[in-house]
Amino acid sequence: MFLINITINAETIKMIYIFVDRDGTLNRDLGYYGGDDNWADNLEFHGGVIDGLRLLGGRDEIKIHIASNQSGVAIGYFSEGRAREITEYIMKITREAGGRIDGYELSFHVPLFGYVIRRALEGRLSLSNVDWKYVKLRTPRRKPDIGMMKNVVEADGNKIGNSVIYMIGDLKQDIEMGINAGGKSVLVLNGSNDKEKGKVEKLMNKPKLKGRIQIVENFLEAAKWILDDLYS
């Protein structure tokens, strides 16, 4: 009889995290969604979202979290409470439909120069509407920075560098977030992000990013691509 002693080094076991943008990726982006009191009546999921979340949710080893910039809080469209309420409602609807989202991170702060001043100079923002407690010189939680990802991973006692990271989104900043975390990213087309597609295609042409970015037609295709990348 032979005894085999197998030692597993915990440092070599990598957790799998899939981060998902909210507005424009899961649900249709109506422009600062949540500013109207009838927001629940206007909630509409993009095609393939529920099926994709069912597919990903069937893998217990995968953790799924929403990661969303919610600039509308900083410029007076809605409150932190409303942003959280909407996100939790989306999670509830997903769960009732047989999908799974394990948690969420929202970024409410905006950078002074890169957001507030720039938009004011462009005539796209009235400074009288700004809630200045949400304005910072640096916003490490805001995409494309990886602060929201770090919060999730480190809360589990893990590190970004010792985790498998994927990001699904509809904007270039979503794709950059996944790349900045050392992971892979999937751009989901939603019928109104052709400009973002062009920006992401330029990223894809960089030799160092070869194989780390994918563009797909819908969320279900994103889920399938990730599972193929993980297990095939």
Short mmCIF file of C-alpha atoms in Angstrom, two decimals:
data_model
loop_
_atom_site.label_atom_id
_atom_site.label_comp_id
_atom_site.label_asym_id
_atom_site.label_seq_id
_atom_site.Cartn_x
_atom_site.Cartn_y
_atom_site.Cartn_z
CA MET A 1 0.00 0.00 0.00
CA PHE A 2 1.40 3.34 -1.01
CA LEU A 3 0.73 6.59 0.84
CA ILE A 4 0.92 9.75 -1.18
CA ASN A 5 1.57 12.94 0.73
CA ILE A 6 0.27 15.93 -1.18
CA THR A 7 1.09 19.39 0.13
CA ILE A 8 -0.97 22.27 -1.20
CA ASN A 9 0.60 25.71 -0.95
CA ALA A 10 -2.18 28.21 -0.27
CA GLU A 11 -0.16 30.90 -2.04
CA THR A 12 -0.53 29.00 -5.34
CA ILE A 13 -4.32 28.71 -5.15
CA LYS A 14 -5.84 31.61 -7.03
CA MET A 15 -9.39 32.80 -6.41
CA ILE A 16 -11.48 33.74 -9.45
CA TYR A 17 -13.25 37.11 -9.44
CA ILE A 18 -15.48 38.43 -12.19
CA PHE A 19 -16.30 42.12 -11.90
CA VAL A 20 -19.23 43.52 -13.85
CA ASP A 21 -20.12 47.10 -14.69
CA ARG A 22 -23.73 48.08 -14.01
CA ASP A 23 -25.28 50.79 -16.22
CA GLY A 24 -24.82 50.03 -19.91
CA THR A 25 -23.65 46.49 -19.21
CA LEU A 26 -26.28 44.82 -17.03
CA ASN A 27 -29.09 47.33 -17.53
CA ARG A 28 -29.76 49.93 -20.18
CA ASP A 29 -28.03 53.21 -19.38
CA LEU A 30 -30.63 55.96 -19.36
CA GLY A 31 -28.15 58.64 -18.32
CA TYR A 32 -27.51 58.92 -14.57
CA TYR A 33 -29.98 56.12 -14.00
CA GLY A 34 -31.79 56.59 -10.70
CA GLY A 35 -32.48 60.29 -10.90
CA ASP A 36 -36.21 59.66 -11.32
CA ASP A 37 -38.39 58.20 -8.59
CA ASN A 38 -39.87 55.70 -11.06
CA TRP A 39 -36.46 54.16 -11.76
CA ALA A 40 -37.72 50.63 -10.99
CA ASP A 41 -40.34 50.90 -13.74
CA ASN A 42 -37.61 51.86 -16.22
CA LEU A 43 -35.22 49.04 -15.35
CA GLU A 44 -34.45 46.98 -18.44
CA PHE A 45 -31.75 44.34 -18.63
CA HIS A 46 -29.66 43.98 -21.77
CA GLY A 47 -30.09 40.80 -23.77
CA GLY A 48 -28.15 37.83 -22.49
CA VAL A 49 -27.52 39.28 -19.02
CA ILE A 50 -29.67 36.92 -16.97
CA ASP A 51 -28.57 33.87 -18.96
CA GLY A 52 -24.96 34.93 -18.59
CA LEU A 53 -25.27 35.40 -14.84
CA ARG A 54 -26.93 32.00 -14.55
CA LEU A 55 -24.03 30.45 -16.44
CA LEU A 56 -21.35 32.13 -14.34
CA GLY A 57 -23.31 31.61 -11.14
CA GLY A 58 -23.27 27.88 -11.69
CA ARG A 59 -19.58 27.84 -10.81
CA ASP A 60 -19.17 28.01 -7.04
CA GLU A 61 -15.47 28.79 -7.32
CA ILE A 62 -16.24 32.06 -9.14
CA LYS A 63 -17.18 35.22 -7.25
CA ILE A 64 -19.20 37.83 -9.12
CA HIS A 65 -19.28 41.48 -8.05
CA ILE A 66 -20.66 44.67 -9.56
CA ALA A 67 -18.10 47.49 -9.80
CA SER A 68 -19.70 50.77 -10.87
CA ASN A 69 -18.77 54.45 -10.98
CA GLN A 70 -21.78 56.41 -9.74
CA SER A 71 -20.82 60.00 -10.53
CA GLY A 72 -24.45 61.09 -10.29
CA VAL A 73 -24.11 61.21 -6.51
CA ALA A 74 -21.35 63.82 -6.73
CA ILE A 75 -23.26 66.09 -9.10
CA GLY A 76 -26.65 65.98 -7.44
CA TYR A 77 -28.66 63.55 -9.55
CA PHE A 78 -29.34 61.07 -6.75
CA SER A 79 -28.12 60.00 -3.31
CA GLU A 80 -25.75 57.26 -2.19
CA GLY A 81 -28.79 55.50 -0.78
CA ARG A 82 -30.56 55.53 -4.15
CA ALA A 83 -27.46 54.18 -5.92
CA ARG A 84 -27.24 51.32 -3.43
CA GLU A 85 -30.98 50.67 -3.58
CA ILE A 86 -30.88 50.27 -7.36
CA THR A 87 -27.87 47.96 -7.23
CA GLU A 88 -29.43 45.75 -4.58
CA TYR A 89 -32.67 45.65 -6.57
CA ILE A 90 -30.76 44.48 -9.64
CA MET A 91 -29.13 41.77 -7.53
CA LYS A 92 -32.54 40.72 -6.20
CA ILE A 93 -34.09 40.47 -9.67
CA THR A 94 -31.07 38.50 -10.85
CA ARG A 95 -31.32 36.08 -7.93
CA GLU A 96 -35.05 35.54 -8.48
CA ALA A 97 -34.31 34.72 -12.13
CA GLY A 98 -31.76 32.08 -11.14
CA GLY A 99 -28.60 34.13 -11.57
CA ARG A 100 -26.08 35.20 -8.98
CA ILE A 101 -24.24 38.39 -8.01
CA ASP A 102 -22.30 38.06 -4.77
CA GLY A 103 -21.80 41.72 -3.92
CA TYR A 104 -21.05 45.18 -5.21
CA GLU A 105 -18.72 48.15 -4.94
CA LEU A 106 -19.75 51.65 -5.97
CA SER A 107 -17.50 54.69 -6.45
CA PHE A 108 -19.17 58.01 -5.67
CA HIS A 109 -16.18 60.36 -5.75
CA VAL A 110 -15.06 62.27 -8.82
CA PRO A 111 -11.69 63.93 -9.55
CA LEU A 112 -11.59 67.71 -9.35
CA PHE A 113 -9.65 68.37 -12.54
CA GLY A 114 -10.41 65.32 -14.64
CA TYR A 115 -14.16 65.48 -14.08
CA VAL A 116 -15.56 68.59 -12.38
CA ILE A 117 -13.40 71.33 -13.91
CA ARG A 118 -13.28 69.70 -17.33
CA ARG A 119 -17.04 69.24 -17.55
CA ALA A 120 -17.70 72.74 -16.24
CA LEU A 121 -15.43 74.24 -18.92
CA GLU A 122 -17.20 72.15 -21.55
CA GLY A 123 -20.57 73.48 -20.36
CA ARG A 124 -21.72 70.02 -19.30
CA LEU A 125 -21.84 70.67 -15.56
CA SER A 126 -23.10 73.47 -13.33
CA LEU A 127 -20.84 73.91 -10.30
CA SER A 128 -23.90 74.82 -8.22
CA ASN A 129 -25.06 71.20 -8.50
CA VAL A 130 -21.81 69.69 -7.23
CA ASP A 131 -21.75 68.05 -3.80
CA TRP A 132 -18.18 69.00 -2.95
CA LYS A 133 -17.66 66.35 -0.30
CA TYR A 134 -17.50 63.84 -3.15
CA VAL A 135 -14.82 65.77 -5.07
CA LYS A 136 -11.21 64.67 -4.55
CA LEU A 137 -7.82 65.34 -6.10
CA ARG A 138 -7.26 61.58 -6.33
CA THR A 139 -9.96 58.94 -6.69
CA PRO A 140 -8.29 55.50 -6.39
CA ARG A 141 -11.64 53.73 -6.13
CA ARG A 142 -12.90 55.16 -9.39
CA LYS A 143 -12.48 53.20 -12.61
CA PRO A 144 -10.10 52.73 -14.35
CA ASP A 145 -8.21 52.55 -11.05
CA ILE A 146 -8.61 49.26 -9.21
CA GLY A 147 -9.67 50.37 -5.72
CA MET A 148 -13.09 48.72 -5.91
CA MET A 149 -11.52 45.44 -6.97
CA LYS A 150 -8.95 45.61 -4.19
CA ASN A 151 -11.70 46.13 -1.60
CA VAL A 152 -13.48 42.96 -2.68
CA VAL A 153 -10.39 40.78 -3.00
CA GLU A 154 -8.74 41.95 0.21
CA ALA A 155 -11.98 41.53 2.17
CA ASP A 156 -11.63 37.83 1.36
CA GLY A 157 -8.09 37.82 2.70
CA ASN A 158 -6.61 37.62 -0.79
CA LYS A 159 -4.46 39.86 -2.96
CA ILE A 160 -5.05 41.15 -6.47
CA GLY A 161 -1.76 39.65 -7.62
CA ASN A 162 -2.75 36.22 -6.32
CA SER A 163 -6.21 36.23 -7.93
CA VAL A 164 -7.65 35.57 -11.37
CA ILE A 165 -9.44 38.75 -12.44
CA TYR A 166 -11.95 39.38 -15.23
CA MET A 167 -13.87 42.57 -15.97
CA ILE A 168 -17.01 42.86 -18.10
CA GLY A 169 -18.13 46.32 -19.18
CA ASP A 170 -19.29 48.61 -21.95
CA LEU A 171 -16.69 51.39 -21.68
CA LYS A 172 -12.94 51.72 -22.25
CA GLN A 173 -12.50 52.54 -18.55
CA ASP A 174 -14.01 49.16 -17.66
CA ILE A 175 -11.56 47.39 -19.93
CA GLU A 176 -8.64 49.38 -18.52
CA MET A 177 -9.67 48.50 -14.98
CA GLY A 178 -9.37 44.79 -15.64
CA ILE A 179 -6.02 45.27 -17.38
CA ASN A 180 -4.73 47.50 -14.57
CA ALA A 181 -5.52 44.70 -12.11
CA GLY A 182 -3.44 42.26 -14.14
CA GLY A 183 -6.54 40.51 -15.45
CA LYS A 184 -8.51 40.16 -18.66
CA SER A 185 -11.43 42.27 -19.87
CA VAL A 186 -14.48 41.83 -22.09
CA LEU A 187 -16.23 44.71 -23.84
CA VAL A 188 -19.94 44.05 -24.35
CA LEU A 189 -21.58 45.88 -27.25
CA ASN A 190 -24.91 47.44 -26.35
CA GLY A 191 -25.96 49.30 -29.47
CA SER A 192 -24.70 52.69 -28.31
CA ASN A 193 -21.00 52.22 -27.55
CA ASP A 194 -19.43 52.17 -31.00
CA LYS A 195 -16.95 54.90 -29.99
CA GLU A 196 -15.89 52.84 -27.00
CA LYS A 197 -15.43 49.85 -29.30
CA GLY A 198 -13.02 51.88 -31.43
CA LYS A 199 -11.02 52.92 -28.38
CA VAL A 200 -10.83 49.34 -27.12
CA GLU A 201 -9.76 48.03 -30.52
CA LYS A 202 -6.75 50.35 -30.32
CA LEU A 203 -5.88 48.83 -26.94
CA MET A 204 -6.19 45.34 -28.41
CA ASN A 205 -3.55 46.20 -31.01
CA LYS A 206 -0.90 46.71 -28.34
CA PRO A 207 1.37 43.64 -28.35
CA LYS A 208 1.56 43.47 -24.55
CA LEU A 209 -2.24 43.20 -24.33
CA LYS A 210 -2.60 40.40 -26.86
CA GLY A 211 -5.18 37.87 -25.67
CA ARG A 212 -6.25 39.94 -22.68
CA ILE A 213 -9.16 41.82 -24.26
CA GLN A 214 -12.22 40.47 -26.04
CA ILE A 215 -15.16 42.22 -27.72
CA VAL A 216 -18.50 40.39 -27.80
CA GLU A 217 -22.07 41.03 -28.91
CA ASN A 218 -23.81 40.46 -25.56
CA PHE A 219 -23.34 39.49 -21.93
CA LEU A 220 -23.98 35.80 -22.49
CA GLU A 221 -21.14 35.70 -25.01
CA ALA A 222 -18.91 37.41 -22.44
CA ALA A 223 -19.74 34.74 -19.87
CA LYS A 224 -19.05 31.94 -22.37
CA TRP A 225 -15.72 33.48 -23.37
CA ILE A 226 -14.59 33.74 -19.76
CA LEU A 227 -15.52 30.15 -18.97
CA ASP A 228 -13.75 28.94 -22.11
CA ASP A 229 -10.70 30.96 -21.14
CA LEU A 230 -10.72 29.48 -17.65
CA TYR A 231 -11.47 25.85 -18.34
CA SER A 232 -10.68 24.95 -21.94
#
